[in-house]
Amino acid sequence: MSPREVAVIGAGPAGLAAGAWLARQGFEPVLFEAADSLGGQWNAASPMSGVWPGMRTNTSRVLTAFADLDHAPGTPVFPAQEEVLGYLHRYAAQAGLLPRLRLGTRVEHLARAPGGQGWLLRSRGGGQERVEVFARAVVATGRYNAPLLPDVAGLGSFAGEAGVLHSFGYAGPAGYRDRSVVVAGCSISALEIASELALAGARRVTVTLRRQRYVLQKLTAGVPTDHVAFTRFSALAGAVMPPAAVAQGLRNLVVSSTGSPEQVGAPAPDADIFAAGLTQSQHYLGLVAEGRIRVRPWIAGVAGREVTFADGSSEAADAIILGTGYRLSLSFLAPEVAQALGLDDQHIDLHDHTFHPELAGLAFLGLFDQVGPFFPVLELQARWLAYAWSGAVAAPDVAAMQAGLAACRVRRGGPQAVPMHAMALLFARNAGVEPDPDRWPDLRRALLFGPLSPASFRLVGPDRCADAAARMMTDAALFGCLVSPSMTDEEAARWEAVRAGLRANAA
């Protein structure tokens, strides 16, 4: 067992980021991938992938990237699945990960090694079983690969000719042309699938939901919404403002840009946006307004082709597509490891989503339920992990991790999704790479109100880059916003109020 060798389970965005940053810190990562190619969810050919060919990202290319590699020239603002997969292949090659990949190799068991030193990993690839011991291991298998099916009376008896399908298995609209489809759920995938079906010739599309969420579109006044909604200022303000004020501010942002769903004929969401939830779809609200998507309450039952809703209405359907989310599945973990983690279908107890005090040498990457752009957060978590293990930054001690576990357990009773900007700042601070806006007066406006781009976390700390400031300013000005480096009077006043709150908290 080499003390520098690390097993990384998964070669999607999380596993590739972990491998790249561990290698930069002198480790020797070995990436295990069950599919025949890297890419994770973005490899549509993988049985573990829930994307479909031609699917577009709901995050902009600036925030669907890592700091060390831009997308290819000509990539659209919202790249297609094939373009993201090509990007991941280029990233893996640039990071020197291709020789470190074990493709077509499924990890079947992960446990403490005998004697408690290292991690025993049993894998199977090419019909051969292999048992190895690694000094460390990283679980980066993804959060969205085990479909969660709702308990609906009679669902198994559905007799529509196109059947029942979870959105994980959706492969595009061709099979639903001129058919009546019920789409269950109000997540991004449910609304995007419903919209695609309505635009691609389905005879009738009905969305059925337990609660109406607020809906953001991909663009706000020509700017990608993730550049506007997930800023450093919003994250900092959320740490000092009363929760009710944070909720009202977010609701105002959403309603001012896209309206509220009841304006176009959908149900009215809860006035508290955190209670209602937030989703995203470029076309959904417009299609509801045009009557091309109908909205009904949740399914009460199914009998043959007839789908009955909670309000007593019903309709005959040819297909039911379930956009009802995912359960957390880590079946390869040894029972004693799963027990230490408090693992169930939705929860895992970790300090800052990464470490556990009883499981030294084991880390988890990207297993949180997140709202907003994913790639920058994965990179920051991978950097913290690599820095903590190499000693580039101080690793959390047992007391800190115990406190982190306690906070994690408290959150079990509430919403599990975490906004991208809050998660990004958490990992950036842990990694020592969060710049103080007041120390960069020429960059302050872009740092606070511009997109939370990967380049903005290369200004300070380990692996800072000389061109980070220029790249960050380019990202901020890309869509015609924040061209001026000076804050407006309103922005300056808002920042002063938040800064005063941060100072009070620190004191």
Short mmCIF file of C-alpha atoms in Angstrom, two decimals:
data_model
loop_
_atom_site.label_atom_id
_atom_site.label_comp_id
_atom_site.label_asym_id
_atom_site.label_seq_id
_atom_site.Cartn_x
_atom_site.Cartn_y
_atom_site.Cartn_z
CA MET A 1 0.00 0.00 0.00
CA SER A 2 1.49 3.29 -1.13
CA PRO A 3 0.82 6.13 1.38
CA ARG A 4 0.14 8.48 -1.55
CA GLU A 5 -2.28 6.24 -3.45
CA VAL A 6 -5.95 7.27 -3.27
CA ALA A 7 -8.95 5.36 -4.62
CA VAL A 8 -11.46 7.75 -6.20
CA ILE A 9 -14.81 6.07 -6.81
CA GLY A 10 -16.47 7.71 -9.79
CA ALA A 11 -15.15 9.53 -12.87
CA GLY A 12 -17.85 12.11 -13.38
CA PRO A 13 -17.26 15.83 -12.67
CA ALA A 14 -16.76 15.21 -8.93
CA GLY A 15 -14.34 12.31 -9.37
CA LEU A 16 -12.35 14.11 -12.06
CA ALA A 17 -12.05 17.25 -9.91
CA ALA A 18 -10.93 15.11 -6.95
CA GLY A 19 -8.38 13.27 -9.09
CA ALA A 20 -6.99 16.46 -10.61
CA TRP A 21 -6.49 18.26 -7.31
CA LEU A 22 -5.18 15.24 -5.44
CA ALA A 23 -2.59 14.75 -8.18
CA ARG A 24 -1.56 18.40 -7.92
CA GLN A 25 -0.90 17.86 -4.22
CA GLY A 26 1.37 14.90 -4.88
CA PHE A 27 -1.09 12.06 -4.41
CA GLU A 28 -1.54 9.17 -6.82
CA PRO A 29 -5.26 8.91 -7.53
CA VAL A 30 -6.78 5.81 -9.14
CA LEU A 31 -10.24 6.55 -10.58
CA PHE A 32 -12.77 3.70 -10.65
CA GLU A 33 -15.62 4.14 -13.13
CA ALA A 34 -18.35 1.53 -13.68
CA ALA A 35 -19.20 2.82 -17.16
CA ASP A 36 -17.03 2.28 -20.21
CA SER A 37 -16.19 5.98 -20.45
CA LEU A 38 -15.71 8.89 -18.09
CA GLY A 39 -18.27 11.66 -17.61
CA GLY A 40 -20.70 10.38 -14.98
CA GLN A 41 -24.13 11.91 -15.55
CA TRP A 42 -22.87 13.67 -18.66
CA ASN A 43 -22.05 10.36 -20.35
CA ALA A 44 -25.52 9.65 -21.75
CA ALA A 45 -24.43 6.14 -22.76
CA SER A 46 -23.79 5.16 -19.16
CA PRO A 47 -26.49 3.14 -17.36
CA MET A 48 -25.84 5.43 -14.36
CA SER A 49 -26.70 8.57 -16.32
CA GLY A 50 -30.03 10.36 -16.21
CA VAL A 51 -29.31 12.83 -19.03
CA TRP A 52 -30.29 12.36 -22.64
CA PRO A 53 -28.53 13.27 -25.91
CA GLY A 54 -29.07 16.91 -26.79
CA MET A 55 -30.10 17.92 -23.29
CA ARG A 56 -28.92 21.43 -22.40
CA THR A 57 -27.44 22.61 -19.13
CA ASN A 58 -29.50 24.88 -16.92
CA THR A 59 -26.31 26.68 -15.85
CA SER A 60 -24.17 28.91 -18.03
CA ARG A 61 -20.90 27.73 -19.55
CA VAL A 62 -18.99 30.13 -17.24
CA LEU A 63 -20.38 28.29 -14.22
CA THR A 64 -20.31 24.83 -15.82
CA ALA A 65 -16.53 24.73 -15.87
CA PHE A 66 -13.44 24.36 -13.70
CA ALA A 67 -10.87 27.11 -13.21
CA ASP A 68 -8.10 25.44 -15.22
CA LEU A 69 -10.02 24.99 -18.48
CA ASP A 70 -12.46 27.15 -20.43
CA HIS A 71 -15.02 25.74 -22.79
CA ALA A 72 -14.07 25.53 -26.45
CA PRO A 73 -14.62 28.67 -28.57
CA GLY A 74 -18.13 28.77 -30.00
CA THR A 75 -19.72 26.83 -27.13
CA PRO A 76 -23.22 28.24 -26.57
CA VAL A 77 -24.16 30.01 -23.36
CA PHE A 78 -25.95 26.84 -22.22
CA PRO A 79 -23.96 23.87 -23.55
CA ALA A 80 -25.50 20.63 -24.74
CA GLN A 81 -24.81 17.28 -23.08
CA GLU A 82 -22.34 16.32 -25.79
CA GLU A 83 -20.39 19.55 -25.30
CA VAL A 84 -20.14 19.09 -21.53
CA LEU A 85 -18.96 15.51 -22.04
CA GLY A 86 -16.30 16.70 -24.50
CA TYR A 87 -15.21 19.31 -21.97
CA LEU A 88 -14.80 16.64 -19.28
CA HIS A 89 -12.68 14.52 -21.62
CA ARG A 90 -10.41 17.50 -22.31
CA TYR A 91 -10.20 18.29 -18.60
CA ALA A 92 -9.21 14.72 -17.74
CA ALA A 93 -6.54 14.72 -20.44
CA GLN A 94 -5.13 18.10 -19.37
CA ALA A 95 -4.99 16.95 -15.73
CA GLY A 96 -3.15 13.77 -16.68
CA LEU A 97 -5.95 11.54 -15.45
CA LEU A 98 -6.44 9.28 -18.47
CA PRO A 99 -3.75 6.75 -17.42
CA ARG A 100 -5.24 6.74 -13.92
CA LEU A 101 -8.72 5.63 -15.06
CA ARG A 102 -10.07 2.13 -14.56
CA LEU A 103 -13.07 2.15 -16.85
CA GLY A 104 -15.70 -0.57 -16.85
CA THR A 105 -14.77 -1.32 -13.25
CA ARG A 106 -17.47 -1.32 -10.60
CA VAL A 107 -16.63 -0.94 -6.91
CA GLU A 108 -18.58 -3.59 -5.04
CA HIS A 109 -17.34 -3.09 -1.48
CA LEU A 110 -15.47 -0.47 0.54
CA ALA A 111 -14.47 -1.14 4.15
CA ARG A 112 -11.73 -0.39 6.64
CA ALA A 113 -8.67 -2.48 5.91
CA PRO A 114 -7.73 -5.16 8.45
CA GLY A 115 -5.86 -3.52 11.30
CA GLY A 116 -7.61 -0.23 10.67
CA GLN A 117 -4.90 1.17 8.39
CA GLY A 118 -6.25 2.23 5.01
CA TRP A 119 -9.31 1.21 3.04
CA LEU A 120 -10.03 -2.18 1.49
CA LEU A 121 -11.70 -1.93 -1.89
CA ARG A 122 -13.18 -4.81 -3.88
CA SER A 123 -13.89 -4.10 -7.53
CA ARG A 124 -14.96 -6.03 -10.60
CA GLY A 125 -13.97 -5.26 -14.17
CA GLY A 126 -13.64 -7.38 -17.29
CA GLY A 127 -15.13 -10.31 -15.42
CA GLN A 128 -12.31 -10.26 -12.85
CA GLU A 129 -12.55 -9.47 -9.18
CA ARG A 130 -9.78 -7.46 -7.57
CA VAL A 131 -9.16 -6.69 -3.90
CA GLU A 132 -6.79 -3.86 -2.97
CA VAL A 133 -5.91 -1.68 0.00
CA PHE A 134 -5.53 2.09 -0.44
CA ALA A 135 -4.23 4.56 2.10
CA ARG A 136 -7.19 6.83 1.39
CA ALA A 137 -10.45 6.77 -0.55
CA VAL A 138 -12.86 9.35 -1.98
CA VAL A 139 -16.51 8.56 -2.73
CA ALA A 140 -17.59 10.67 -5.72
CA THR A 141 -20.36 8.57 -7.21
CA GLY A 142 -22.96 11.33 -7.58
CA ARG A 143 -26.24 12.24 -5.93
CA TYR A 144 -28.62 11.65 -8.83
CA ASN A 145 -28.42 8.07 -10.05
CA ALA A 146 -30.96 6.13 -7.94
CA PRO A 147 -34.53 7.12 -8.91
CA LEU A 148 -37.01 7.80 -6.12
CA LEU A 149 -40.46 6.43 -6.99
CA PRO A 150 -43.58 7.88 -5.34
CA ASP A 151 -46.19 5.82 -3.57
CA VAL A 152 -49.22 6.27 -5.84
CA ALA A 153 -52.23 3.97 -5.60
CA GLY A 154 -52.57 1.84 -8.72
CA LEU A 155 -49.43 3.12 -10.40
CA GLY A 156 -48.33 -0.40 -11.20
CA SER A 157 -51.58 -1.02 -13.07
CA PHE A 158 -51.11 1.85 -15.53
CA ALA A 159 -52.07 0.63 -18.99
CA GLY A 160 -50.99 3.53 -21.22
CA GLU A 161 -49.10 2.29 -24.27
CA ALA A 162 -45.95 4.35 -23.48
CA GLY A 163 -45.86 3.15 -19.88
CA VAL A 164 -44.49 4.63 -16.67
CA LEU A 165 -40.96 6.01 -16.64
CA HIS A 166 -38.83 7.90 -14.14
CA SER A 167 -37.16 10.97 -15.64
CA PHE A 168 -33.84 9.17 -15.08
CA GLY A 169 -34.73 6.92 -18.02
CA TYR A 170 -36.11 9.64 -20.32
CA ALA A 171 -34.33 9.55 -23.69
CA GLY A 172 -35.97 12.41 -25.56
CA PRO A 173 -39.38 13.38 -26.95
CA ALA A 174 -39.57 11.20 -30.05
CA GLY A 175 -41.54 8.39 -28.41
CA TYR A 176 -44.20 10.76 -27.07
CA ARG A 177 -45.20 12.60 -30.23
CA ASP A 178 -49.02 12.83 -30.57
CA ARG A 179 -49.48 11.19 -27.17
CA SER A 180 -51.02 12.35 -23.92
CA VAL A 181 -48.40 12.54 -21.17
CA VAL A 182 -48.66 13.20 -17.43
CA VAL A 183 -45.42 14.52 -15.94
CA ALA A 184 -45.25 14.25 -12.15
CA GLY A 185 -43.12 16.71 -10.22
CA CYS A 186 -41.99 20.32 -10.14
CA SER A 187 -38.22 19.85 -10.27
CA ILE A 188 -36.04 21.20 -13.06
CA SER A 189 -36.05 17.87 -14.89
CA ALA A 190 -39.86 17.52 -14.66
CA LEU A 191 -40.53 21.00 -16.03
CA GLU A 192 -37.87 20.79 -18.71
CA ILE A 193 -39.20 17.42 -19.91
CA ALA A 194 -42.78 18.71 -19.89
CA SER A 195 -41.68 21.76 -21.89
CA GLU A 196 -39.74 19.67 -24.40
CA LEU A 197 -42.71 17.36 -24.92
CA ALA A 198 -45.11 20.28 -25.44
CA LEU A 199 -42.75 21.86 -27.97
CA ALA A 200 -42.02 18.57 -29.76
CA GLY A 201 -45.56 17.56 -30.66
CA ALA A 202 -47.09 15.72 -27.70
CA ARG A 203 -50.88 15.83 -28.02
CA ARG A 204 -51.41 16.88 -24.42
CA VAL A 205 -49.02 17.54 -21.51
CA THR A 206 -50.21 17.70 -17.92
CA VAL A 207 -47.94 18.51 -15.00
CA THR A 208 -49.08 17.18 -11.63
CA LEU A 209 -47.42 18.49 -8.49
CA ARG A 210 -47.57 18.35 -4.71
CA ARG A 211 -46.66 22.02 -4.36
CA GLN A 212 -45.97 24.78 -6.82
CA ARG A 213 -42.43 26.13 -6.73
CA TYR A 214 -41.28 29.50 -7.97
CA VAL A 215 -39.78 29.23 -11.44
CA LEU A 216 -36.67 30.97 -12.71
CA GLN A 217 -35.88 31.19 -16.39
CA LYS A 218 -32.36 30.73 -17.74
CA LEU A 219 -31.95 34.37 -18.74
CA THR A 220 -32.75 37.55 -16.81
CA ALA A 221 -32.62 40.63 -19.06
CA GLY A 222 -30.25 38.77 -21.36
CA VAL A 223 -27.94 37.68 -18.52
CA PRO A 224 -27.73 34.03 -17.40
CA THR A 225 -29.79 33.82 -14.24
CA ASP A 226 -27.04 31.98 -12.39
CA HIS A 227 -24.85 35.10 -12.80
CA VAL A 228 -27.54 37.18 -11.07
CA ALA A 229 -28.95 34.85 -8.42
CA PHE A 230 -25.83 33.09 -7.13
CA THR A 231 -23.46 35.90 -6.21
CA ARG A 232 -20.97 36.35 -3.40
CA PHE A 233 -23.00 39.30 -2.10
CA SER A 234 -26.13 37.14 -1.85
CA ALA A 235 -24.24 34.51 0.12
CA LEU A 236 -22.74 37.07 2.50
CA ALA A 237 -26.07 38.85 2.93
CA GLY A 238 -27.76 35.55 3.71
CA ALA A 239 -25.36 35.05 6.63
CA VAL A 240 -26.35 38.28 8.39
CA MET A 241 -29.90 39.10 7.35
CA PRO A 242 -32.99 37.67 9.10
CA PRO A 243 -34.26 34.56 7.24
CA ALA A 244 -37.55 36.28 6.43
CA ALA A 245 -35.70 39.17 4.78
CA VAL A 246 -33.51 36.78 2.79
CA ALA A 247 -36.60 34.90 1.61
CA GLN A 248 -38.36 38.12 0.62
CA GLY A 249 -35.32 39.38 -1.26
CA LEU A 250 -35.04 36.14 -3.23
CA ARG A 251 -38.75 36.14 -3.98
CA ASN A 252 -38.54 39.72 -5.22
CA LEU A 253 -35.67 38.77 -7.54
CA VAL A 254 -37.60 35.82 -8.98
CA VAL A 255 -40.94 37.56 -9.38
CA SER A 256 -39.39 40.69 -10.90
CA SER A 257 -37.65 38.61 -13.56
CA THR A 258 -40.16 35.86 -14.38
CA GLY A 259 -43.37 36.63 -12.50
CA SER A 260 -45.21 34.35 -10.12
CA PRO A 261 -46.72 31.10 -11.44
CA GLU A 262 -50.33 32.02 -10.63
CA GLN A 263 -50.07 34.93 -13.08
CA VAL A 264 -50.08 32.47 -15.98
CA GLY A 265 -52.59 29.96 -14.61
CA ALA A 266 -50.44 27.67 -12.47
CA PRO A 267 -51.17 27.34 -8.74
CA ALA A 268 -49.96 30.08 -6.41
CA PRO A 269 -46.82 29.08 -4.51
CA ASP A 270 -46.35 29.69 -0.80
CA ALA A 271 -45.47 33.32 -0.07
CA ASP A 272 -42.29 32.06 1.66
CA ILE A 273 -40.03 31.09 -1.21
CA PHE A 274 -38.02 28.76 1.01
CA ALA A 275 -41.18 26.85 1.91
CA ALA A 276 -42.34 26.78 -1.71
CA GLY A 277 -39.00 25.92 -3.23
CA LEU A 278 -37.31 27.16 -6.37
CA THR A 279 -36.96 25.47 -9.73
CA GLN A 280 -35.85 26.49 -13.21
CA SER A 281 -37.21 26.17 -16.73
CA GLN A 282 -36.86 28.46 -19.69
CA HIS A 283 -40.21 27.73 -21.36
CA TYR A 284 -42.52 26.24 -18.74
CA LEU A 285 -44.38 29.39 -17.62
CA GLY A 286 -44.93 30.54 -21.20
CA LEU A 287 -46.30 27.14 -22.20
CA VAL A 288 -48.67 27.15 -19.23
CA ALA A 289 -49.79 30.63 -20.27
CA GLU A 290 -50.50 29.31 -23.78
CA GLY A 291 -52.42 26.31 -22.49
CA ARG A 292 -49.91 23.90 -23.98
CA ILE A 293 -49.10 22.60 -20.50
CA ARG A 294 -51.91 22.05 -18.02
CA VAL A 295 -51.24 21.95 -14.28
CA ARG A 296 -53.07 19.67 -11.86
CA PRO A 297 -52.64 18.79 -8.17
CA TRP A 298 -50.89 15.57 -7.17
CA ILE A 299 -52.00 12.15 -8.41
CA ALA A 300 -54.61 10.52 -6.19
CA GLY A 301 -54.65 7.22 -8.04
CA VAL A 302 -54.27 5.35 -11.31
CA ALA A 303 -56.61 2.79 -12.85
CA GLY A 304 -55.78 1.48 -16.30
CA ARG A 305 -55.15 4.56 -18.46
CA GLU A 306 -57.13 6.84 -16.17
CA VAL A 307 -55.14 9.17 -13.91
CA THR A 308 -57.14 10.82 -11.12
CA PHE A 309 -55.87 13.95 -9.36
CA ALA A 310 -56.40 15.20 -5.82
CA ASP A 311 -59.07 17.69 -6.92
CA GLY A 312 -61.22 14.85 -8.34
CA SER A 313 -60.45 15.58 -12.00
CA SER A 314 -59.09 12.81 -14.20
CA GLU A 315 -57.79 12.15 -17.68
CA ALA A 316 -56.71 9.27 -19.87
CA ALA A 317 -52.97 9.19 -20.47
CA ASP A 318 -50.62 7.29 -22.76
CA ALA A 319 -47.57 7.84 -20.55
CA ILE A 320 -46.57 8.89 -17.05
CA ILE A 321 -43.11 10.38 -16.49
CA LEU A 322 -42.02 10.69 -12.87
CA GLY A 323 -39.74 13.67 -12.15
CA THR A 324 -39.81 12.79 -8.47
CA GLY A 325 -36.17 13.03 -7.46
CA TYR A 326 -33.53 10.61 -6.28
CA ARG A 327 -32.52 8.67 -3.23
CA LEU A 328 -28.96 8.55 -1.94
CA SER A 329 -27.48 5.18 -2.85
CA LEU A 330 -24.07 4.01 -1.61
CA SER A 331 -24.73 0.28 -1.46
CA PHE A 332 -21.03 -0.61 -1.75
CA LEU A 333 -20.20 0.82 1.67
CA ALA A 334 -19.60 -1.74 4.41
CA PRO A 335 -22.49 -1.83 6.93
CA GLU A 336 -20.35 -0.45 9.76
CA VAL A 337 -19.29 2.49 7.58
CA ALA A 338 -22.89 3.22 6.54
CA GLN A 339 -23.94 3.03 10.20
CA ALA A 340 -21.26 5.52 11.28
CA LEU A 341 -22.50 7.89 8.56
CA GLY A 342 -26.15 7.60 9.62
CA LEU A 343 -26.82 6.78 5.97
CA ASP A 344 -30.37 6.52 4.67
CA ASP A 345 -32.15 7.29 1.41
CA GLN A 346 -31.80 11.05 1.84
CA HIS A 347 -29.17 11.78 4.50
CA ILE A 348 -25.52 11.28 5.25
CA ASP A 349 -23.86 12.73 8.37
CA LEU A 350 -20.65 14.54 7.45
CA HIS A 351 -18.65 17.54 8.63
CA ASP A 352 -19.10 20.20 5.95
CA HIS A 353 -20.36 17.55 3.52
CA THR A 354 -16.91 15.94 3.32
CA PHE A 355 -15.31 14.30 6.38
CA HIS A 356 -16.31 12.12 9.34
CA PRO A 357 -14.26 12.00 12.55
CA GLU A 358 -14.57 8.21 12.87
CA LEU A 359 -13.52 7.53 9.26
CA ALA A 360 -9.98 8.85 8.87
CA GLY A 361 -8.69 8.70 5.32
CA LEU A 362 -12.19 8.58 3.80
CA ALA A 363 -13.90 11.57 2.18
CA PHE A 364 -17.07 12.25 0.21
CA LEU A 365 -17.39 14.65 -2.71
CA GLY A 366 -20.51 16.08 -4.38
CA LEU A 367 -23.13 14.04 -2.50
CA PHE A 368 -25.14 17.07 -1.39
CA ASP A 369 -28.43 18.20 -2.90
CA GLN A 370 -27.54 21.55 -4.41
CA VAL A 371 -29.43 24.43 -6.02
CA GLY A 372 -27.45 26.22 -8.72
CA PRO A 373 -24.19 25.70 -10.62
CA PHE A 374 -22.31 22.58 -9.58
CA PHE A 375 -18.85 22.57 -11.18
CA PRO A 376 -17.28 25.49 -9.25
CA VAL A 377 -18.48 24.00 -5.96
CA LEU A 378 -17.10 20.55 -6.80
CA GLU A 379 -13.73 22.10 -7.61
CA LEU A 380 -13.62 24.03 -4.35
CA GLN A 381 -14.56 20.95 -2.34
CA ALA A 382 -11.88 18.93 -4.17
CA ARG A 383 -9.29 21.62 -3.41
CA TRP A 384 -10.17 21.66 0.28
CA LEU A 385 -10.00 17.88 0.44
CA ALA A 386 -6.62 17.74 -1.32
CA TYR A 387 -5.17 20.62 0.72
CA ALA A 388 -6.37 19.15 4.03
CA TRP A 389 -4.86 15.75 3.27
CA SER A 390 -1.57 17.18 1.99
CA GLY A 391 -1.17 19.68 4.83
CA ALA A 392 -1.43 22.74 2.57
CA VAL A 393 -4.17 23.90 4.95
CA ALA A 394 -4.97 22.67 8.42
CA ALA A 395 -7.31 19.69 8.41
CA PRO A 396 -10.36 19.97 10.67
CA ASP A 397 -9.72 18.47 14.09
CA VAL A 398 -11.99 15.97 15.79
CA ALA A 399 -13.80 18.61 17.86
CA ALA A 400 -14.59 20.67 14.76
CA MET A 401 -15.83 17.60 12.92
CA GLN A 402 -18.01 16.55 15.86
CA ALA A 403 -19.57 20.02 15.86
CA GLY A 404 -20.07 19.73 12.10
CA LEU A 405 -21.83 16.40 12.53
CA ALA A 406 -24.13 17.88 15.17
CA ALA A 407 -25.09 20.72 12.82
CA CYS A 408 -25.65 18.23 10.01
CA ARG A 409 -28.01 16.17 12.16
CA VAL A 410 -30.00 19.26 13.10
CA ARG A 411 -30.60 19.95 9.41
CA ARG A 412 -32.11 16.50 8.83
CA GLY A 413 -35.57 17.79 9.66
CA GLY A 414 -35.51 20.61 7.11
CA PRO A 415 -34.79 21.20 3.42
CA GLN A 416 -31.67 19.40 2.25
CA ALA A 417 -30.83 21.50 -0.81
CA VAL A 418 -28.07 24.10 -0.32
CA PRO A 419 -27.64 27.17 -2.58
CA MET A 420 -24.51 27.09 -4.69
CA HIS A 421 -23.15 30.42 -3.49
CA ALA A 422 -23.38 29.44 0.18
CA MET A 423 -21.70 26.10 -0.51
CA ALA A 424 -18.97 27.73 -2.61
CA LEU A 425 -18.02 30.16 0.16
CA LEU A 426 -17.99 27.36 2.75
CA PHE A 427 -15.48 25.28 0.80
CA ALA A 428 -13.47 28.33 -0.30
CA ARG A 429 -12.97 29.46 3.29
CA ASN A 430 -12.04 25.95 4.38
CA ALA A 431 -9.49 25.81 1.55
CA GLY A 432 -8.10 29.29 2.28
CA VAL A 433 -9.01 30.66 -1.15
CA GLU A 434 -11.86 33.12 -0.44
CA PRO A 435 -10.77 36.68 -1.34
CA ASP A 436 -11.84 39.58 0.86
CA PRO A 437 -13.65 42.07 -1.44
CA ASP A 438 -12.35 45.01 0.59
CA ARG A 439 -8.74 44.02 -0.13
CA TRP A 440 -9.39 44.22 -3.88
CA PRO A 441 -10.99 47.65 -4.47
CA ASP A 442 -10.64 47.43 -8.26
CA LEU A 443 -12.34 44.03 -8.22
CA ARG A 444 -14.81 44.63 -5.41
CA ARG A 445 -17.88 45.10 -7.57
CA ALA A 446 -17.17 42.06 -9.71
CA LEU A 447 -16.36 39.97 -6.63
CA LEU A 448 -19.60 40.92 -4.91
CA PHE A 449 -22.14 41.28 -7.71
CA GLY A 450 -20.58 39.42 -10.62
CA PRO A 451 -20.84 35.70 -11.33
CA LEU A 452 -19.22 33.45 -8.76
CA SER A 453 -16.83 32.19 -11.41
CA PRO A 454 -14.08 29.62 -10.78
CA ALA A 455 -11.42 32.23 -11.57
CA SER A 456 -12.52 34.36 -8.60
CA PHE A 457 -11.18 31.65 -6.27
CA ARG A 458 -7.69 31.74 -7.77
CA LEU A 459 -6.86 35.25 -6.50
CA VAL A 460 -5.46 34.18 -3.12
CA GLY A 461 -4.28 31.12 -1.24
CA PRO A 462 -2.77 27.92 -2.59
CA ASP A 463 -2.72 27.71 -6.41
CA ARG A 464 -3.45 31.40 -6.94
CA CYS A 465 -2.98 32.48 -10.56
CA ALA A 466 -1.49 35.67 -11.96
CA ASP A 467 -4.27 35.98 -14.58
CA ALA A 468 -7.16 35.29 -12.17
CA ALA A 469 -8.20 38.96 -11.89
CA ALA A 470 -8.32 39.46 -15.66
CA ARG A 471 -10.28 36.26 -16.20
CA MET A 472 -12.73 37.13 -13.43
CA MET A 473 -13.37 40.58 -14.90
CA THR A 474 -13.92 39.04 -18.33
CA ASP A 475 -16.53 36.72 -16.84
CA ALA A 476 -18.24 39.62 -15.06
CA ALA A 477 -18.45 41.75 -18.24
CA LEU A 478 -19.32 38.88 -20.59
CA PHE A 479 -23.04 39.64 -20.94
CA GLY A 480 -22.85 43.41 -20.75
CA CYS A 481 -23.30 43.68 -17.01
CA LEU A 482 -20.78 45.01 -14.48
CA VAL A 483 -18.69 46.64 -17.22
CA SER A 484 -17.85 49.46 -14.79
CA PRO A 485 -15.63 48.40 -11.86
CA SER A 486 -17.27 50.98 -9.56
CA MET A 487 -20.26 50.06 -7.45
CA THR A 488 -23.42 52.08 -7.79
CA ASP A 489 -24.58 54.07 -4.77
CA GLU A 490 -27.25 51.45 -4.10
CA GLU A 491 -24.74 48.59 -4.30
CA ALA A 492 -22.32 50.43 -2.00
CA ALA A 493 -25.06 51.03 0.57
CA ARG A 494 -26.14 47.38 0.46
CA TRP A 495 -22.56 46.22 0.88
CA GLU A 496 -21.95 48.58 3.81
CA ALA A 497 -25.02 47.20 5.59
CA VAL A 498 -23.91 43.61 5.05
CA ARG A 499 -20.32 44.40 6.01
CA ALA A 500 -21.53 45.91 9.29
CA GLY A 501 -23.45 42.73 9.99
CA LEU A 502 -20.43 40.56 9.23
CA ARG A 503 -18.28 42.63 11.58
CA ALA A 504 -20.87 42.36 14.33
CA ASN A 505 -21.00 38.59 13.92
CA ALA A 506 -17.21 38.37 14.03
CA ALA A 507 -17.11 40.43 17.22
#
